[in-house]
PDB file of C-alpha atoms in Angstrom:
ATOM      1  CA  UNK A   1    -150.725  79.566-137.198  1.00  0.00           C
ATOM      2  CA  UNK A   2    -149.924  79.759-140.882  1.00  0.00           C
ATOM      3  CA  UNK A   3    -150.897  76.603-142.731  1.00  0.00           C
ATOM      4  CA  UNK A   4    -147.942  75.035-144.527  1.00  0.00           C
ATOM      5  CA  UNK A   5    -147.804  72.855-147.613  1.00  0.00           C
ATOM      6  CA  UNK A   6    -147.078  69.736-145.587  1.00  0.00           C
ATOM      7  CA  UNK A   7    -150.207  70.384-143.472  1.00  0.00           C
ATOM      8  CA  UNK A   8    -152.347  69.799-146.531  1.00  0.00           C
ATOM      9  CA  UNK A   9    -150.330  66.817-147.746  1.00  0.00           C
ATOM     10  CA  UNK A  10    -150.263  65.041-144.394  1.00  0.00           C
ATOM     11  CA  UNK A  11    -153.647  66.154-143.036  1.00  0.00           C
ATOM     12  CA  UNK A  12    -152.204  68.800-140.683  1.00  0.00           C
ATOM     13  CA  UNK A  13    -149.664  66.622-138.901  1.00  0.00           C
ATOM     14  CA  UNK A  14    -146.086  65.528-139.331  1.00  0.00           C
ATOM     15  CA  UNK A  15    -144.128  62.819-137.570  1.00  0.00           C
ATOM     16  CA  UNK A  16    -141.492  64.929-135.860  1.00  0.00           C
ATOM     17  CA  UNK A  17    -140.624  68.367-134.527  1.00  0.00           C
ATOM     18  CA  UNK A  18    -137.733  70.605-135.558  1.00  0.00           C
ATOM     19  CA  UNK A  19    -136.115  72.762-132.884  1.00  0.00           C
ATOM     20  CA  UNK A  20    -136.774  75.845-135.053  1.00  0.00           C
ATOM     21  CA  UNK A  21    -140.536  74.930-135.165  1.00  0.00           C
ATOM     22  CA  UNK A  22    -140.514  75.808-138.880  1.00  0.00           C
ATOM     23  CA  UNK A  23    -138.796  73.063-140.900  1.00  0.00           C
ATOM     24  CA  UNK A  24    -141.299  70.516-142.145  1.00  0.00           C
ATOM     25  CA  UNK A  25    -138.978  67.557-142.748  1.00  0.00           C
ATOM     26  CA  UNK A  26    -135.977  66.021-141.027  1.00  0.00           C
ATOM     27  CA  UNK A  27    -133.796  66.830-144.057  1.00  0.00           C
ATOM     28  CA  UNK A  28    -134.771  70.540-144.031  1.00  0.00           C
ATOM     29  CA  UNK A  29    -134.305  70.651-140.252  1.00  0.00           C
ATOM     30  CA  UNK A  30    -130.809  69.178-140.231  1.00  0.00           C
ATOM     31  CA  UNK A  31    -129.772  71.181-143.307  1.00  0.00           C
ATOM     32  CA  UNK A  32    -130.680  74.372-141.431  1.00  0.00           C
ATOM     33  CA  UNK A  33    -128.415  73.272-138.593  1.00  0.00           C
ATOM     34  CA  UNK A  34    -131.266  72.483-136.201  1.00  0.00           C
ATOM     35  CA  UNK A  35    -132.223  69.294-134.383  1.00  0.00           C
ATOM     36  CA  UNK A  36    -135.072  67.009-135.444  1.00  0.00           C
ATOM     37  CA  UNK A  37    -137.073  65.170-132.770  1.00  0.00           C
ATOM     38  CA  UNK A  38    -138.935  62.148-134.060  1.00  0.00           C
ATOM     39  CA  UNK A  39    -142.216  61.483-132.298  1.00  0.00           C
ATOM     40  CA  UNK A  40    -142.162  58.225-130.308  1.00  0.00           C
ATOM     41  CA  UNK A  41    -144.236  55.154-131.165  1.00  0.00           C
ATOM     42  CA  UNK A  42    -146.933  55.839-128.563  1.00  0.00           C
ATOM     43  CA  UNK A  43    -147.213  59.559-129.517  1.00  0.00           C
ATOM     44  CA  UNK A  44    -146.754  59.265-133.296  1.00  0.00           C
ATOM     45  CA  UNK A  45    -148.600  62.391-134.509  1.00  0.00           C
ATOM     46  CA  UNK A  46    -146.762  65.723-134.397  1.00  0.00           C
ATOM     47  CA  UNK A  47    -148.621  69.005-134.239  1.00  0.00           C
ATOM     48  CA  UNK A  48    -147.653  70.821-137.403  1.00  0.00           C
ATOM     49  CA  UNK A  49    -148.578  74.371-136.439  1.00  0.00           C
ATOM     50  CA  UNK A  50    -147.863  76.529-133.416  1.00  0.00           C
ATOM     51  CA  UNK A  51    -151.482  76.737-132.286  1.00  0.00           C
ATOM     52  CA  UNK A  52    -151.650  74.561-129.193  1.00  0.00           C
ATOM     53  CA  UNK A  53    -151.343  77.301-126.584  1.00  0.00           C
ATOM     54  CA  UNK A  54    -148.618  75.375-124.716  1.00  0.00           C
ATOM     55  CA  UNK A  55    -145.948  78.078-124.742  1.00  0.00           C
ATOM     56  CA  UNK A  56    -146.126  77.956-128.538  1.00  0.00           C
ATOM     57  CA  UNK A  57    -144.187  74.675-128.684  1.00  0.00           C
ATOM     58  CA  UNK A  58    -145.373  71.925-131.057  1.00  0.00           C
ATOM     59  CA  UNK A  59    -145.907  68.601-129.300  1.00  0.00           C
ATOM     60  CA  UNK A  60    -146.466  64.955-130.256  1.00  0.00           C
ATOM     61  CA  UNK A  61    -149.955  63.506-129.775  1.00  0.00           C
ATOM     62  CA  UNK A  62    -151.425  60.041-129.346  1.00  0.00           C
ATOM     63  CA  UNK A  63    -154.180  60.802-131.881  1.00  0.00           C
ATOM     64  CA  UNK A  64    -154.205  62.330-135.328  1.00  0.00           C
ATOM     65  CA  UNK A  65    -157.262  64.475-134.546  1.00  0.00           C
ATOM     66  CA  UNK A  66    -155.539  66.044-131.534  1.00  0.00           C
ATOM     67  CA  UNK A  67    -152.539  66.858-133.741  1.00  0.00           C
ATOM     68  CA  UNK A  68    -154.797  68.439-136.362  1.00  0.00           C
ATOM     69  CA  UNK A  69    -156.520  70.787-133.910  1.00  0.00           C
ATOM     70  CA  UNK A  70    -153.421  71.405-131.788  1.00  0.00           C
ATOM     71  CA  UNK A  71    -154.666  70.310-128.369  1.00  0.00           C
ATOM     72  CA  UNK A  72    -155.785  67.160-126.549  1.00  0.00           C
ATOM     73  CA  UNK A  73    -156.893  65.759-123.171  1.00  0.00           C
ATOM     74  CA  UNK A  74    -154.442  65.087-120.314  1.00  0.00           C
ATOM     75  CA  UNK A  75    -151.615  62.656-121.164  1.00  0.00           C
ATOM     76  CA  UNK A  76    -152.499  62.761-124.870  1.00  0.00           C
ATOM     77  CA  UNK A  77    -149.334  64.691-125.681  1.00  0.00           C
ATOM     78  CA  UNK A  78    -145.612  64.624-125.010  1.00  0.00           C
ATOM     79  CA  UNK A  79    -142.772  67.086-125.477  1.00  0.00           C
ATOM     80  CA  UNK A  80    -139.202  66.110-126.448  1.00  0.00           C
ATOM     81  CA  UNK A  81    -137.036  66.676-123.373  1.00  0.00           C
ATOM     82  CA  UNK A  82    -134.737  69.053-125.269  1.00  0.00           C
ATOM     83  CA  UNK A  83    -137.655  71.416-125.923  1.00  0.00           C
ATOM     84  CA  UNK A  84    -139.017  71.674-122.373  1.00  0.00           C
ATOM     85  CA  UNK A  85    -136.644  74.537-121.613  1.00  0.00           C
ATOM     86  CA  UNK A  86    -138.397  76.591-124.286  1.00  0.00           C
ATOM     87  CA  UNK A  87    -141.427  77.125-122.064  1.00  0.00           C
ATOM     88  CA  UNK A  88    -141.888  76.982-118.280  1.00  0.00           C
ATOM     89  CA  UNK A  89    -145.627  76.414-118.862  1.00  0.00           C
ATOM     90  CA  UNK A  90    -144.903  73.086-120.505  1.00  0.00           C
ATOM     91  CA  UNK A  91    -142.797  71.894-117.566  1.00  0.00           C
ATOM     92  CA  UNK A  92    -145.551  72.990-115.200  1.00  0.00           C
ATOM     93  CA  UNK A  93    -148.239  71.100-117.139  1.00  0.00           C
ATOM     94  CA  UNK A  94    -146.046  67.985-117.246  1.00  0.00           C
ATOM     95  CA  UNK A  95    -145.549  68.316-113.478  1.00  0.00           C
ATOM     96  CA  UNK A  96    -149.365  68.466-113.109  1.00  0.00           C
ATOM     97  CA  UNK A  97    -149.675  65.236-115.107  1.00  0.00           C
ATOM     98  CA  UNK A  98    -151.364  66.843-118.143  1.00  0.00           C
ATOM     99  CA  UNK A  99    -148.560  65.858-120.505  1.00  0.00           C
ATOM    100  CA  UNK A 100    -145.402  63.797-120.437  1.00  0.00           C
ATOM    101  CA  UNK A 101    -141.823  63.933-121.657  1.00  0.00           C
ATOM    102  CA  UNK A 102    -141.438  62.036-124.936  1.00  0.00           C
ATOM    103  CA  UNK A 103    -139.647  58.728-124.516  1.00  0.00           C
ATOM    104  CA  UNK A 104    -139.000  55.950-126.922  1.00  0.00           C
ATOM    105  CA  UNK A 105    -141.492  53.468-125.578  1.00  0.00           C
ATOM    106  CA  UNK A 106    -139.773  50.530-127.185  1.00  0.00           C
ATOM    107  CA  UNK A 107    -136.232  51.550-126.273  1.00  0.00           C
ATOM    108  CA  UNK A 108    -136.136  48.938-123.508  1.00  0.00           C
ATOM    109  CA  UNK A 109    -137.662  46.374-125.853  1.00  0.00           C
ATOM    110  CA  UNK A 110    -135.129  47.296-128.528  1.00  0.00           C
ATOM    111  CA  UNK A 111    -132.311  47.014-125.981  1.00  0.00           C
ATOM    112  CA  UNK A 112    -133.638  43.596-125.027  1.00  0.00           C
ATOM    113  CA  UNK A 113    -133.861  42.684-128.698  1.00  0.00           C
ATOM    114  CA  UNK A 114    -130.306  43.890-129.232  1.00  0.00           C
ATOM    115  CA  UNK A 115    -129.190  41.696-126.320  1.00  0.00           C
ATOM    116  CA  UNK A 116    -131.056  38.819-127.905  1.00  0.00           C
ATOM    117  CA  UNK A 117    -129.469  39.605-131.266  1.00  0.00           C
ATOM    118  CA  UNK A 118    -126.046  39.696-129.603  1.00  0.00           C
ATOM    119  CA  UNK A 119    -126.806  36.381-127.946  1.00  0.00           C
ATOM    120  CA  UNK A 120    -127.809  34.840-131.273  1.00  0.00           C
ATOM    121  CA  UNK A 121    -124.780  36.405-132.961  1.00  0.00           C
ATOM    122  CA  UNK A 122    -122.579  34.773-130.318  1.00  0.00           C
ATOM    123  CA  UNK A 123    -124.393  31.483-130.830  1.00  0.00           C
ATOM    124  CA  UNK A 124    -123.934  31.861-134.575  1.00  0.00           C
ATOM    125  CA  UNK A 125    -120.229  32.605-134.077  1.00  0.00           C
ATOM    126  CA  UNK A 126    -119.895  29.596-131.755  1.00  0.00           C
ATOM    127  CA  UNK A 127    -121.756  27.483-134.284  1.00  0.00           C
ATOM    128  CA  UNK A 128    -119.467  28.796-137.025  1.00  0.00           C
ATOM    129  CA  UNK A 129    -116.438  27.857-134.926  1.00  0.00           C
ATOM    130  CA  UNK A 130    -117.880  24.384-134.401  1.00  0.00           C
ATOM    131  CA  UNK A 131    -118.719  24.162-138.082  1.00  0.00           C
ATOM    132  CA  UNK A 132    -115.224  25.326-139.056  1.00  0.00           C
ATOM    133  CA  UNK A 133    -113.807  22.763-136.645  1.00  0.00           C
ATOM    134  CA  UNK A 134    -116.056  20.076-138.154  1.00  0.00           C
ATOM    135  CA  UNK A 135    -115.110  21.143-141.669  1.00  0.00           C
ATOM    136  CA  UNK A 136    -111.464  21.023-140.646  1.00  0.00           C
ATOM    137  CA  UNK A 137    -112.052  17.516-139.264  1.00  0.00           C
ATOM    138  CA  UNK A 138    -113.835  16.529-142.478  1.00  0.00           C
ATOM    139  CA  UNK A 139    -110.923  17.979-144.447  1.00  0.00           C
ATOM    140  CA  UNK A 140    -108.520  15.912-142.325  1.00  0.00           C
ATOM    141  CA  UNK A 141    -110.633  12.813-142.941  1.00  0.00           C
ATOM    142  CA  UNK A 142    -110.643  13.602-146.670  1.00  0.00           C
ATOM    143  CA  UNK A 143    -106.859  13.949-146.602  1.00  0.00           C
ATOM    144  CA  UNK A 144    -106.557  10.681-144.703  1.00  0.00           C
ATOM    145  CA  UNK A 145    -108.938   9.036-147.184  1.00  0.00           C
ATOM    146  CA  UNK A 146    -106.819  10.345-150.072  1.00  0.00           C
ATOM    147  CA  UNK A 147    -103.667   9.138-148.376  1.00  0.00           C
ATOM    148  CA  UNK A 148    -105.291   5.784-147.664  1.00  0.00           C
ATOM    149  CA  UNK A 149    -106.480   5.617-151.262  1.00  0.00           C
ATOM    150  CA  UNK A 150    -103.000   6.369-152.528  1.00  0.00           C
ATOM    151  CA  UNK A 151    -101.401   3.951-150.069  1.00  0.00           C
ATOM    152  CA  UNK A 152    -104.007   1.320-150.883  1.00  0.00           C
ATOM    153  CA  UNK A 153    -103.468   1.912-154.596  1.00  0.00           C
ATOM    154  CA  UNK A 154     -99.705   1.669-154.178  1.00  0.00           C
ATOM    155  CA  UNK A 155    -100.112  -1.450-152.042  1.00  0.00           C
ATOM    156  CA  UNK A 156    -102.346  -2.997-154.700  1.00  0.00           C
ATOM    157  CA  UNK A 157     -99.814  -2.150-157.409  1.00  0.00           C
ATOM    158  CA  UNK A 158     -97.012  -3.574-155.285  1.00  0.00           C
ATOM    159  CA  UNK A 159     -99.045  -6.742-154.817  1.00  0.00           C
ATOM    160  CA  UNK A 160     -99.664  -6.990-158.575  1.00  0.00           C
ATOM    161  CA  UNK A 161     -95.978  -6.330-159.254  1.00  0.00           C
ATOM    162  CA  UNK A 162     -94.977  -9.003-156.739  1.00  0.00           C
ATOM    163  CA  UNK A 163     -97.412 -11.441-158.386  1.00  0.00           C
ATOM    164  CA  UNK A 164     -95.810 -10.696-161.780  1.00  0.00           C
ATOM    165  CA  UNK A 165     -92.349 -11.095-160.257  1.00  0.00           C
ATOM    166  CA  UNK A 166     -93.421 -14.408-158.713  1.00  0.00           C
ATOM    167  CA  UNK A 167     -94.704 -15.547-162.114  1.00  0.00           C
ATOM    168  CA  UNK A 168     -91.464 -14.443-163.765  1.00  0.00           C
ATOM    169  CA  UNK A 169     -89.461 -16.289-161.113  1.00  0.00           C
ATOM    170  CA  UNK A 170     -91.582 -19.391-161.602  1.00  0.00           C
ATOM    171  CA  UNK A 171     -91.067 -19.342-165.388  1.00  0.00           C
ATOM    172  CA  UNK A 172     -87.353 -18.699-164.964  1.00  0.00           C
ATOM    173  CA  UNK A 173     -87.134 -21.713-162.662  1.00  0.00           C
ATOM    174  CA  UNK A 174     -89.086 -23.828-165.172  1.00  0.00           C
ATOM    175  CA  UNK A 175     -86.819 -22.635-167.984  1.00  0.00           C
ATOM    176  CA  UNK A 176     -83.754 -23.444-165.868  1.00  0.00           C
ATOM    177  CA  UNK A 177     -85.126 -26.910-165.089  1.00  0.00           C
ATOM    178  CA  UNK A 178     -85.910 -27.423-168.772  1.00  0.00           C
ATOM    179  CA  UNK A 179     -82.382 -26.321-169.768  1.00  0.00           C
ATOM    180  CA  UNK A 180     -80.908 -28.689-167.194  1.00  0.00           C
ATOM    181  CA  UNK A 181     -83.059 -31.487-168.533  1.00  0.00           C
ATOM    182  CA  UNK A 182     -82.026 -30.728-172.103  1.00  0.00           C
ATOM    183  CA  UNK A 183     -78.388 -30.631-171.061  1.00  0.00           C
ATOM    184  CA  UNK A 184     -78.813 -33.907-169.185  1.00  0.00           C
ATOM    185  CA  UNK A 185     -80.538 -35.421-172.218  1.00  0.00           C
ATOM    186  CA  UNK A 186     -77.750 -34.073-174.452  1.00  0.00           C
ATOM    187  CA  UNK A 187     -75.160 -35.530-172.055  1.00  0.00           C
ATOM    188  CA  UNK A 188     -76.941 -38.895-172.121  1.00  0.00           C
ATOM    189  CA  UNK A 189     -77.185 -38.771-175.911  1.00  0.00           C
ATOM    190  CA  UNK A 190     -73.498 -37.892-176.220  1.00  0.00           C
ATOM    191  CA  UNK A 191     -72.616 -40.669-173.804  1.00  0.00           C
ATOM    192  CA  UNK A 192     -74.753 -43.154-175.755  1.00  0.00           C
ATOM    193  CA  UNK A 193     -73.172 -42.014-179.035  1.00  0.00           C
ATOM    194  CA  UNK A 194     -69.671 -42.448-177.578  1.00  0.00           C
ATOM    195  CA  UNK A 195     -70.553 -45.942-176.362  1.00  0.00           C
ATOM    196  CA  UNK A 196     -71.970 -46.785-179.785  1.00  0.00           C
ATOM    197  CA  UNK A 197     -68.813 -45.514-181.507  1.00  0.00           C
ATOM    198  CA  UNK A 198     -66.655 -47.478-179.093  1.00  0.00           C
ATOM    199  CA  UNK A 199     -68.671 -50.643-179.849  1.00  0.00           C
ATOM    200  CA  UNK A 200     -68.337 -50.042-183.612  1.00  0.00           C
ATOM    201  CA  UNK A 201     -64.584 -49.518-183.278  1.00  0.00           C
ATOM    202  CA  UNK A 202     -64.318 -52.751-181.304  1.00  0.00           C
ATOM    203  CA  UNK A 203     -66.351 -54.654-183.897  1.00  0.00           C
ATOM    204  CA  UNK A 204     -64.228 -53.279-186.805  1.00  0.00           C
ATOM    205  CA  UNK A 205     -60.947 -54.136-185.149  1.00  0.00           C
ATOM    206  CA  UNK A 206     -61.883 -57.817-184.885  1.00  0.00           C
TER     207      UNK A 206
END
């Protein structure tokens, strides 16, 4: 086959196959309206030239050297399922066990991982709910604490006010008692003065 630029850059292999067998990159392949088949993890090296003799269809290989020369031992290559119809020979060789249909080896693992991720997401969501609930509870406690603080503060102020009122009442009572005493003393003094005047009048009249 004709050697392409990418063959030199990537040592004669690329990591996928375009359905037109010409495009060298996924971008070129999709831009030309064709489909790009990425080689799977266990067959990572794509044959980059139509020189493998398998119905002229590029395949993915397990080894870089096989990809470079365009052929390999039994089960060293795979063909994307969409490309099998391009050559009956390929299907026949796969049936004989010489090659296999490309599969994503880790698809099951990825699916399992996705399940695990979903499980952890759910746990995270549950945890978030619990956390939100806890935060809500904390918020309620904070509100209660604020209310208690305000109530306690008001209660303290009321107590202080009552104490001041009690003091005021006490002083008022003392002042009242003092006034009464003064009035009593004044009454006694007036009474004594009257008696003295009466005595003087009596003395003068004799």
